[in-house]
Each structure stands twice: as C-alpha cells, then as structure tokens.
CSV table of C-alpha atoms and ligand atoms in Angstrom, one decimal:
chain,number,residue,atom,x,y,z
A,26,UNK,CA,43.5,-60.0,-12.1
A,27,UNK,CA,40.1,-61.4,-13.2
A,28,UNK,CA,36.7,-60.2,-12.1
A,29,UNK,CA,34.5,-62.1,-9.7
A,30,UNK,CA,31.9,-64.2,-11.4
A,31,UNK,CA,28.9,-62.5,-13.0
A,32,UNK,CA,26.0,-63.2,-15.4
A,33,UNK,CA,26.1,-61.2,-18.6
A,34,UNK,CA,22.7,-60.2,-20.1
A,35,UNK,CA,22.7,-59.2,-23.7
A,36,UNK,CA,19.6,-57.1,-23.7
A,37,UNK,CA,17.5,-56.7,-26.9
A,38,UNK,CA,15.3,-53.8,-25.6
A,39,UNK,CA,15.4,-51.0,-23.0
A,40,UNK,CA,12.4,-52.7,-21.3
A,41,UNK,CA,14.3,-56.0,-20.9
A,42,UNK,CA,17.3,-54.1,-19.4
A,43,UNK,CA,15.0,-52.1,-17.0
A,44,UNK,CA,13.3,-55.4,-15.9
A,45,UNK,CA,16.7,-56.9,-15.0
A,46,UNK,CA,17.8,-53.7,-13.1
A,47,UNK,CA,14.5,-53.6,-11.2
A,48,UNK,CA,14.8,-57.3,-10.2
A,49,UNK,CA,18.2,-56.7,-8.5
A,50,UNK,CA,19.1,-53.0,-8.5
A,51,UNK,CA,22.0,-53.3,-6.0
A,52,UNK,CA,23.5,-56.5,-7.6
A,53,UNK,CA,23.3,-55.3,-11.2
A,54,UNK,CA,25.3,-52.8,-13.3
A,55,UNK,CA,24.6,-51.3,-16.7
A,56,UNK,CA,27.5,-51.8,-19.1
A,57,UNK,CA,27.9,-49.7,-22.3
A,58,UNK,CA,31.5,-49.4,-23.4
A,59,UNK,CA,32.9,-51.3,-20.4
A,60,UNK,CA,36.1,-49.2,-20.5
A,61,UNK,CA,35.7,-48.1,-16.9
A,62,UNK,CA,33.5,-50.8,-15.5
A,63,UNK,CA,35.6,-53.7,-16.6
A,64,UNK,CA,38.9,-52.4,-15.2
A,65,UNK,CA,37.0,-51.7,-11.9
A,66,UNK,CA,35.7,-55.3,-11.9
A,67,UNK,CA,39.2,-56.6,-12.6
A,68,UNK,CA,40.6,-54.6,-9.7
A,69,UNK,CA,37.6,-55.9,-7.5
A,70,UNK,CA,36.5,-52.3,-7.0
A,71,UNK,CA,33.1,-53.3,-8.4
A,72,UNK,CA,31.6,-56.8,-8.2
A,73,UNK,CA,28.1,-56.8,-9.9
A,74,UNK,CA,26.4,-60.2,-10.0
A,75,UNK,CA,24.6,-59.1,-13.2
A,76,UNK,CA,25.9,-57.1,-16.2
A,77,UNK,CA,23.0,-55.5,-18.0
A,78,UNK,CA,24.5,-55.0,-21.5
A,79,UNK,CA,22.9,-52.2,-23.6
A,80,UNK,CA,25.0,-52.8,-26.7
A,81,UNK,CA,22.7,-55.2,-28.5
A,82,UNK,CA,19.7,-52.8,-28.1
A,83,UNK,CA,18.8,-51.5,-31.6
A,84,UNK,CA,18.6,-47.6,-32.1
A,85,UNK,CA,20.3,-46.6,-28.8
A,86,UNK,CA,23.5,-45.3,-30.6
A,87,UNK,CA,22.0,-42.1,-32.1
A,88,UNK,CA,23.9,-38.9,-32.7
A,89,UNK,CA,21.2,-36.3,-33.4
A,90,UNK,CA,22.0,-32.6,-33.9
A,91,UNK,CA,18.8,-30.5,-33.4
A,92,UNK,CA,18.2,-26.7,-33.2
A,93,UNK,CA,20.5,-25.7,-30.3
A,94,UNK,CA,20.9,-29.2,-29.0
A,95,UNK,CA,22.9,-32.4,-29.6
A,96,UNK,CA,21.5,-35.7,-28.3
A,97,UNK,CA,23.7,-38.8,-27.9
A,98,UNK,CA,22.2,-42.2,-27.3
A,99,UNK,CA,23.5,-44.5,-24.6
A,100,UNK,CA,25.6,-46.6,-26.9
A,101,UNK,CA,27.0,-43.8,-29.2
A,102,UNK,CA,30.8,-44.5,-29.2
A,103,UNK,CA,33.2,-41.7,-28.3
A,104,UNK,CA,35.0,-42.4,-31.6
A,105,UNK,CA,31.8,-42.0,-33.6
A,106,UNK,CA,30.9,-38.7,-31.9
A,107,UNK,CA,34.5,-37.5,-32.4
A,108,UNK,CA,34.4,-38.3,-36.1
A,109,UNK,CA,31.0,-36.7,-36.8
A,110,UNK,CA,31.2,-33.6,-38.9
A,111,UNK,CA,27.8,-32.6,-37.6
A,112,UNK,CA,28.9,-32.7,-34.0
A,113,UNK,CA,32.0,-30.7,-34.8
A,114,UNK,CA,29.9,-28.0,-36.5
A,115,UNK,CA,27.4,-27.9,-33.6
A,116,UNK,CA,29.8,-28.4,-30.6
A,117,UNK,CA,33.5,-28.1,-31.6
A,118,UNK,CA,34.3,-28.0,-27.9
A,119,UNK,CA,33.0,-31.6,-27.5
A,120,UNK,CA,35.1,-32.8,-30.5
A,121,UNK,CA,38.2,-31.1,-29.1
A,122,UNK,CA,37.7,-32.5,-25.6
A,123,UNK,CA,37.1,-36.1,-26.9
A,124,UNK,CA,40.6,-36.2,-28.4
A,125,UNK,CA,41.9,-36.2,-24.8
A,126,UNK,CA,39.8,-39.1,-23.6
A,127,UNK,CA,42.2,-42.0,-23.2
A,128,UNK,CA,43.4,-43.4,-26.5
A,129,UNK,CA,41.7,-44.3,-29.9
A,130,UNK,CA,41.4,-47.9,-28.8
A,131,UNK,CA,39.4,-46.8,-25.7
A,132,UNK,CA,37.3,-44.4,-27.7
A,133,UNK,CA,36.4,-47.1,-30.2
A,134,UNK,CA,34.5,-48.8,-27.5
A,135,UNK,CA,33.8,-46.2,-24.8
A,136,UNK,CA,30.6,-44.1,-24.9
A,137,UNK,CA,30.1,-40.4,-24.1
A,138,UNK,CA,27.0,-41.3,-22.0
A,139,UNK,CA,28.9,-44.0,-20.1
A,140,UNK,CA,31.6,-41.5,-19.2
A,141,UNK,CA,29.1,-39.0,-17.9
A,142,UNK,CA,27.4,-41.7,-15.9
A,143,UNK,CA,30.8,-42.9,-14.5
A,144,UNK,CA,31.3,-39.4,-13.2
A,145,UNK,CA,35.1,-39.5,-12.7
A,146,UNK,CA,35.9,-35.9,-11.5
A,147,UNK,CA,39.0,-35.8,-13.6
A,148,UNK,CA,37.3,-37.0,-16.8
A,149,UNK,CA,36.7,-34.6,-19.8
A,150,UNK,CA,33.1,-35.5,-20.7
A,151,UNK,CA,31.3,-34.6,-17.4
A,152,UNK,CA,33.1,-31.2,-17.5
A,153,UNK,CA,32.1,-30.5,-21.1
A,154,UNK,CA,28.4,-31.5,-20.2
A,155,UNK,CA,28.4,-29.2,-17.2
A,156,UNK,CA,29.8,-26.3,-19.2
A,157,UNK,CA,27.4,-26.7,-22.2
A,158,UNK,CA,24.5,-27.5,-20.0
A,159,UNK,CA,21.7,-29.9,-21.0
A,160,UNK,CA,20.0,-33.0,-19.5
A,161,UNK,CA,20.3,-36.6,-19.0
A,162,UNK,CA,17.2,-38.7,-20.0
A,163,UNK,CA,16.8,-41.3,-17.2
A,164,UNK,CA,14.5,-44.3,-17.7
A,165,UNK,CA,13.3,-46.8,-15.1
A,166,UNK,CA,10.5,-49.3,-15.1
A,167,UNK,CA,8.4,-46.6,-13.4
A,168,UNK,CA,8.9,-44.0,-16.2
A,169,UNK,CA,11.2,-41.4,-17.6
A,170,UNK,CA,12.6,-38.2,-16.1
A,171,UNK,CA,15.1,-35.5,-17.1
A,172,UNK,CA,18.0,-34.5,-14.9
A,173,UNK,CA,19.6,-31.2,-15.6
A,174,UNK,CA,23.5,-31.2,-16.0
A,175,UNK,CA,23.8,-29.0,-12.9
A,176,UNK,CA,21.9,-31.5,-10.8
A,177,UNK,CA,23.6,-34.7,-12.1
A,178,UNK,CA,27.0,-34.9,-10.4
A,179,UNK,CA,26.7,-35.7,-6.7
A,180,UNK,CA,30.2,-36.7,-5.7
A,181,UNK,CA,33.2,-38.9,-6.8
A,182,UNK,CA,31.8,-41.5,-9.2
A,183,UNK,CA,28.3,-40.7,-7.9
A,184,UNK,CA,25.4,-39.2,-9.8
A,185,UNK,CA,21.7,-38.5,-9.4
A,186,UNK,CA,20.9,-41.7,-11.3
A,187,UNK,CA,19.1,-44.4,-9.2
A,188,UNK,CA,20.5,-47.9,-9.3
A,189,UNK,CA,17.4,-49.1,-11.3
A,190,UNK,CA,17.7,-46.2,-13.9
A,191,UNK,CA,19.4,-46.2,-17.3
A,192,UNK,CA,20.6,-43.0,-19.0
A,193,UNK,CA,19.1,-43.7,-22.4
A,194,UNK,CA,20.5,-40.4,-23.8
A,195,UNK,CA,22.3,-37.2,-22.9
A,196,UNK,CA,21.3,-33.9,-24.6
A,197,UNK,CA,23.8,-31.1,-24.7
A,198,UNK,CA,22.9,-27.5,-25.3
A,199,UNK,CA,24.9,-26.3,-28.3
A,200,UNK,CA,26.3,-22.8,-28.3
A,201,UNK,CA,25.1,-20.1,-30.8
A,202,UNK,CA,27.3,-18.4,-33.4
A,203,UNK,CA,28.7,-15.7,-31.3
A,204,UNK,CA,30.3,-18.1,-28.7
A,205,UNK,CA,33.9,-19.0,-28.3
A,206,UNK,CA,35.4,-21.9,-26.3
A,207,UNK,CA,38.5,-23.3,-24.8
A,208,UNK,CA,39.5,-26.7,-23.6
A,209,UNK,CA,42.8,-27.5,-21.8
A,210,UNK,CA,44.1,-30.0,-19.4
A,211,UNK,CA,47.4,-30.8,-17.7
A,212,UNK,CA,48.3,-34.4,-17.7
A,213,UNK,CA,51.5,-36.4,-17.2
A,214,UNK,CA,51.1,-38.1,-20.6
A,215,UNK,CA,48.6,-37.5,-23.5
A,216,UNK,CA,45.5,-39.6,-22.8
A,217,UNK,CA,45.8,-39.7,-19.0
A,218,UNK,CA,43.1,-38.4,-16.8
A,219,UNK,CA,43.6,-34.7,-16.0
A,220,UNK,CA,45.6,-33.5,-13.1
A,221,UNK,CA,43.6,-30.3,-13.6
A,222,UNK,CA,41.7,-28.9,-16.5
A,223,UNK,CA,39.4,-26.1,-17.7
A,224,UNK,CA,36.5,-25.9,-20.0
A,225,UNK,CA,35.3,-22.4,-21.0
A,226,UNK,CA,32.5,-21.0,-23.1
A,227,UNK,CA,31.9,-17.3,-23.6
A,228,UNK,CA,29.1,-15.7,-25.6
A,229,UNK,CA,29.2,-12.1,-26.9
A,230,UNK,CA,26.2,-9.8,-27.6
A,231,UNK,CA,26.7,-6.3,-28.9
A,232,UNK,CA,30.5,-6.5,-28.1
A,233,UNK,CA,29.9,-7.5,-24.4
A,234,UNK,CA,30.1,-10.9,-22.7
A,235,UNK,CA,26.5,-11.9,-22.3
A,236,UNK,CA,27.1,-15.4,-20.9
A,237,UNK,CA,30.1,-16.9,-19.3
A,238,UNK,CA,30.4,-20.6,-18.4
A,239,UNK,CA,33.6,-22.0,-16.9
A,240,UNK,CA,34.3,-25.4,-15.3
A,241,UNK,CA,37.3,-26.8,-13.6
A,242,UNK,CA,37.8,-30.6,-13.5
A,243,UNK,CA,40.3,-32.6,-11.5
A,244,UNK,CA,40.1,-30.1,-8.6
A,245,UNK,CA,37.2,-31.5,-6.5
A,246,UNK,CA,34.9,-34.6,-6.2
A,247,UNK,CA,32.9,-33.4,-9.2
A,248,UNK,CA,33.6,-31.0,-12.0
A,249,UNK,CA,32.8,-27.5,-10.7
A,250,UNK,CA,31.5,-24.3,-12.3
A,251,UNK,CA,33.2,-21.1,-11.3
A,252,UNK,CA,30.3,-18.7,-10.5
A,253,UNK,CA,32.5,-16.0,-9.1
A,254,UNK,CA,34.6,-15.9,-12.2
A,255,UNK,CA,31.5,-16.0,-14.4
A,256,UNK,CA,29.9,-13.0,-12.6
A,257,UNK,CA,33.1,-11.1,-13.0
A,258,UNK,CA,32.9,-11.4,-16.8
A,259,UNK,CA,29.2,-11.0,-17.6
A,260,UNK,CA,28.5,-7.5,-18.9
A,261,UNK,CA,32.1,-6.6,-19.5
A,262,UNK,CA,33.0,-5.3,-23.0
A,263,UNK,CA,35.3,-7.7,-24.9
A,264,UNK,CA,37.9,-4.9,-25.3
A,265,UNK,CA,38.0,-4.3,-21.5
A,266,UNK,CA,39.2,-7.8,-20.7
A,267,UNK,CA,42.7,-6.9,-19.8
A,268,UNK,CA,45.6,-8.4,-17.8
A,269,UNK,CA,44.2,-7.1,-14.5
A,270,UNK,CA,40.8,-8.8,-15.0
A,271,UNK,CA,42.4,-12.0,-16.1
A,272,UNK,CA,44.6,-12.0,-13.0
A,273,UNK,CA,41.5,-11.4,-10.8
A,274,UNK,CA,39.7,-14.3,-12.6
A,275,UNK,CA,42.7,-16.6,-12.0
A,276,UNK,CA,42.7,-15.7,-8.3
A,277,UNK,CA,38.9,-16.3,-8.0
A,278,UNK,CA,39.3,-19.7,-9.7
A,279,UNK,CA,42.1,-20.8,-7.4
A,280,UNK,CA,40.2,-19.6,-4.3
A,281,UNK,CA,37.1,-21.6,-5.4
A,282,UNK,CA,39.0,-24.9,-5.1
A,283,UNK,CA,40.2,-27.0,-2.1
A,284,UNK,CA,41.9,-29.9,-3.8
A,285,UNK,CA,44.0,-32.3,-1.6
A,286,UNK,CA,47.4,-33.7,-2.3
A,287,UNK,CA,47.8,-37.0,-4.1
A,288,UNK,CA,50.5,-39.0,-5.9
A,289,UNK,CA,50.0,-36.9,-9.1
A,290,UNK,CA,50.1,-33.3,-7.7
A,291,UNK,CA,49.8,-31.2,-4.6
A,292,UNK,CA,46.6,-29.3,-3.9
A,293,UNK,CA,48.6,-26.0,-4.1
A,294,UNK,CA,49.8,-27.0,-7.6
A,295,UNK,CA,46.3,-27.8,-8.8
A,296,UNK,CA,45.0,-24.5,-7.4
A,297,UNK,CA,47.7,-22.5,-9.1
A,298,UNK,CA,47.3,-24.2,-12.4
A,299,UNK,CA,43.5,-23.9,-12.3
A,300,UNK,CA,44.0,-20.1,-12.1
A,301,UNK,CA,46.4,-20.1,-15.0
A,302,UNK,CA,44.1,-22.3,-17.2
A,303,UNK,CA,41.1,-20.2,-16.3
A,304,UNK,CA,42.8,-17.0,-17.5
A,305,UNK,CA,43.9,-18.8,-20.7
A,306,UNK,CA,40.4,-20.1,-21.1
A,307,UNK,CA,38.9,-16.6,-21.0
A,308,UNK,CA,41.4,-15.2,-23.4
A,309,UNK,CA,41.1,-17.9,-26.0
A,310,UNK,CA,37.3,-18.1,-25.7
A,311,UNK,CA,37.1,-14.4,-26.2
A,312,UNK,CA,39.4,-14.5,-29.3
A,313,UNK,CA,37.2,-17.3,-30.8
A,314,UNK,CA,34.0,-15.5,-30.0
A,315,UNK,CA,35.2,-12.2,-31.4
A,316,UNK,CA,36.4,-13.8,-34.6
A,317,UNK,CA,32.8,-15.2,-35.1
A,318,UNK,CA,30.8,-12.2,-33.9
B,11,FAD,C1,43.6,-47.1,-20.4
B,11,FAD,C2,42.3,-46.2,-20.2
B,11,FAD,C3,42.5,-44.8,-20.2
B,11,FAD,C4,41.4,-44.0,-20.1
B,11,FAD,N1,41.6,-42.7,-20.1
B,11,FAD,C5,40.5,-41.9,-19.9
B,11,FAD,C6,40.7,-40.4,-19.9
B,11,FAD,O1,41.7,-39.9,-20.1
B,11,FAD,N2,39.5,-39.6,-19.7
B,11,FAD,C7,38.3,-40.2,-19.5
B,11,FAD,O2,37.3,-39.5,-19.3
B,11,FAD,N3,38.1,-41.6,-19.5
B,11,FAD,C8,39.2,-42.4,-19.7
B,11,FAD,N4,39.0,-43.7,-19.7
B,11,FAD,C9,37.6,-44.3,-19.5
B,11,FAD,C10,36.8,-44.3,-20.8
B,11,FAD,O3,36.6,-43.0,-21.3
B,11,FAD,C11,35.4,-44.9,-20.5
B,11,FAD,O4,34.9,-45.2,-21.8
B,11,FAD,C12,34.4,-44.0,-19.9
B,11,FAD,O5,34.8,-43.5,-18.6
B,11,FAD,C13,33.1,-44.9,-19.5
B,11,FAD,O6,32.4,-45.1,-20.7
B,11,FAD,P1,31.9,-46.6,-21.0
B,11,FAD,O7,31.0,-46.4,-22.1
B,11,FAD,O8,33.2,-47.4,-21.2
B,11,FAD,O9,31.1,-47.0,-19.6
B,11,FAD,P2,31.2,-48.4,-18.8
B,11,FAD,O10,32.6,-48.7,-18.4
B,11,FAD,O11,30.4,-49.4,-19.5
B,11,FAD,O12,30.4,-47.9,-17.5
B,11,FAD,C14,30.9,-47.0,-16.6
B,11,FAD,C15,30.0,-46.8,-15.4
B,11,FAD,O13,28.8,-46.0,-15.9
B,11,FAD,C16,27.6,-46.8,-15.8
B,11,FAD,N5,26.9,-46.6,-17.0
B,11,FAD,C17,27.4,-46.7,-18.3
B,11,FAD,N6,26.4,-46.4,-19.2
B,11,FAD,C18,25.3,-46.2,-18.5
B,11,FAD,C19,24.0,-45.8,-18.8
B,11,FAD,N7,23.7,-45.6,-20.2
B,11,FAD,N8,23.1,-45.6,-17.9
B,11,FAD,C20,23.4,-45.8,-16.6
B,11,FAD,N9,24.6,-46.1,-16.2
B,11,FAD,C21,25.6,-46.3,-17.1
B,11,FAD,C22,28.1,-48.2,-15.6
B,11,FAD,O14,27.1,-49.0,-14.8
B,11,FAD,C23,29.4,-48.0,-14.8
B,11,FAD,O15,29.1,-47.8,-13.5
B,11,FAD,C24,40.1,-44.6,-19.9
B,11,FAD,C25,39.9,-46.0,-19.9
B,11,FAD,C26,41.0,-46.8,-20.0
B,11,FAD,C27,40.8,-48.3,-20.0
C-alpha cells in the first residue's frame, strides 16, 4: 500500500522545522528515522500533509556522554548509539536493549529519540528511558522546555509533546558504579516488539539496596514503573534478597498490571510472565551490582 500524498520538507535548521510545524501543527509530522511513521502512513494510520524532515539539519545527531548523563540528539541513529563504546561504558543497559530493537536494517535508520517520541508501549527505548530517568528537550517556536521521563508518556503512542514541538534531544541519567541492571523481553521472534518485558536497575550502598527502578513494558498503554516492588527492595541488605522476597516481588509486579488479551498473548499470560521477569531482573541486577560494589 502507498501513503496518501504529502509534501516533504528537507529542513536545514531547527528554526525552519519549527516554522513549518507552527504553520500547520495538525497537518504536519516530524520525521527522523521514518521506521515507524512511514509504515503507519503506508497503512493509512497516519496521513500528514507535510513531513518535516530533521535529517538534513547539521549537528542534531550528537552522542554526548557527560558526568552522570548521556545526551542523544534527535537524529542520532540507533545503530550509532549501539556501536558507541562511550555509550556502552556509561549505560550498558541501553546498549543491551538496543540489540532487541527490530533488526540491524531498522536500526541503521531509526533513531532513539524517534522511538521515545513514537511511544509504542511494547518498545524497548521508552522503557529504558523511564528506568534510567532523564528528560526530553522539547523545542517550539515559542521556546524550549524540559519534560521529565516520568511525565513524558501519556498513553498508547501519545506523549506530553505538543504537535508544534520537536524533541531536539533526550538526556538519560547514567547509573553510578555500584549499580547493576537487567533487560529481558519475551517475543515470538528476535526483533519483534515485546509481548512483555522488564528493565531493572538496582544500586547498592554499604551492602544495601539504596535505589531500585523497575519498569515493565508491553503490559499497559505506556511502560510502567513498579513502585510497590521498588519499595519492597529499598533498604534491604543484598544478602537478604531470598526466594521469598523474589516471589513477593513477582506477585506485586503481576498485581500492578491489567493487560488485556490480544492475538499475541492473553492478559493472564502477560501478568504471569511480568512477575517471572521481575524476579529475574532483581536477581541479575543484584549480581551485577554486587560484582561492581
Ligand atoms: C520491521 C520493523 C520492526 C521494528 N521492530 C521494532 C522493535 O522491536 N522495537 C522497537 O522499539 N521498534 C521497532 N521498530 C520501530 C523502529 O525502532 C523505529 O525506528 C522507532 O520506533 C521510531 O524511530 P524513528 O526515528 O524511525 O521515528 P519516525 O518513524 O521518524 O517517527 C516516529 C514518530 O515519532 C515522531 N518523532 C520522531 N522524531 C521526533 C522528534 N525528534 N520530535 C518529535 N517527534 C518525533 C514522528 O512524528 C512520528 O510520529 C520496528 C520497525 C520496523 C519497520
């Protein structure tokens, strides 16, 4: 199937792109990698009259590792981020998760920022962003604002971005040396969107869990943190995380979700697997954190 007619605007500056969006916010769409937008246009699920292409804009593809942060520009390709040794050193969780985003051909073109803006609840990058924390830099003709990761995802394919805003960058918080992580998803085939998945990040201080961040994706209209599980873990000595505590965490994770049935899996299956992955996420993150502490 072919998309409906549209006008393609190869922008040379952020200002030019913002002017185009401002002129017709509801009839325009930003395009970065095009790996989600173009399929949606071909399926007639999206029919923008104007495609505002960020790719020709110089300097928008930065990959900048700072002190405790990693900032990715709007056109930084998933492949470039995945292959960056600096990113792997600062945020190995992000590198590990990227290997599960579609296939190498998709990642050659797709962008991390585009994936976060697309906000598919079964996608890997939104869940990693929510787990690490950080902010989206949103620019419009009126100015620039920051949107925290926890305020960014509103619902299925819907974010806090306004139609006349561009996410020019996403900044991730990068974990410190005593943290351990786990990423795991269940899919029918490698490269598919997740039926259900978990991202976990635990930090140790003086032998106890000082920070716990766990996110389930594929189980709701957005990726969801698991505050009940996180509260269960914070303050617990690493050596006290036993089978009973893991089983309780698994029950809490399952109870936090109300996924429906669809052609891929039943809601009950997703809830059960979310619990299993949560327990596994805690165990592996703890092992990694203990090895580094
Ligand atoms: C066969 C196939 C398999 C795939 N498998 C997976 C998978 O397993 N997991 C996964 O997560 N993804 C998967 N994808 C999607 C892929 O990862 C996309 O690259 C990603 O979802 C969107 O990034 P993009 O840069 O291509 O964005 P685009 O397609 O260009 O844009 C997507 C949406 O985000 C908006 N947008 C993009 N950039 C910005 C910006 N800077 N500011 C504001 N709005 C913006 C666009 O307007 C559009 O609405 C798959 C795609 C294909 C074709």
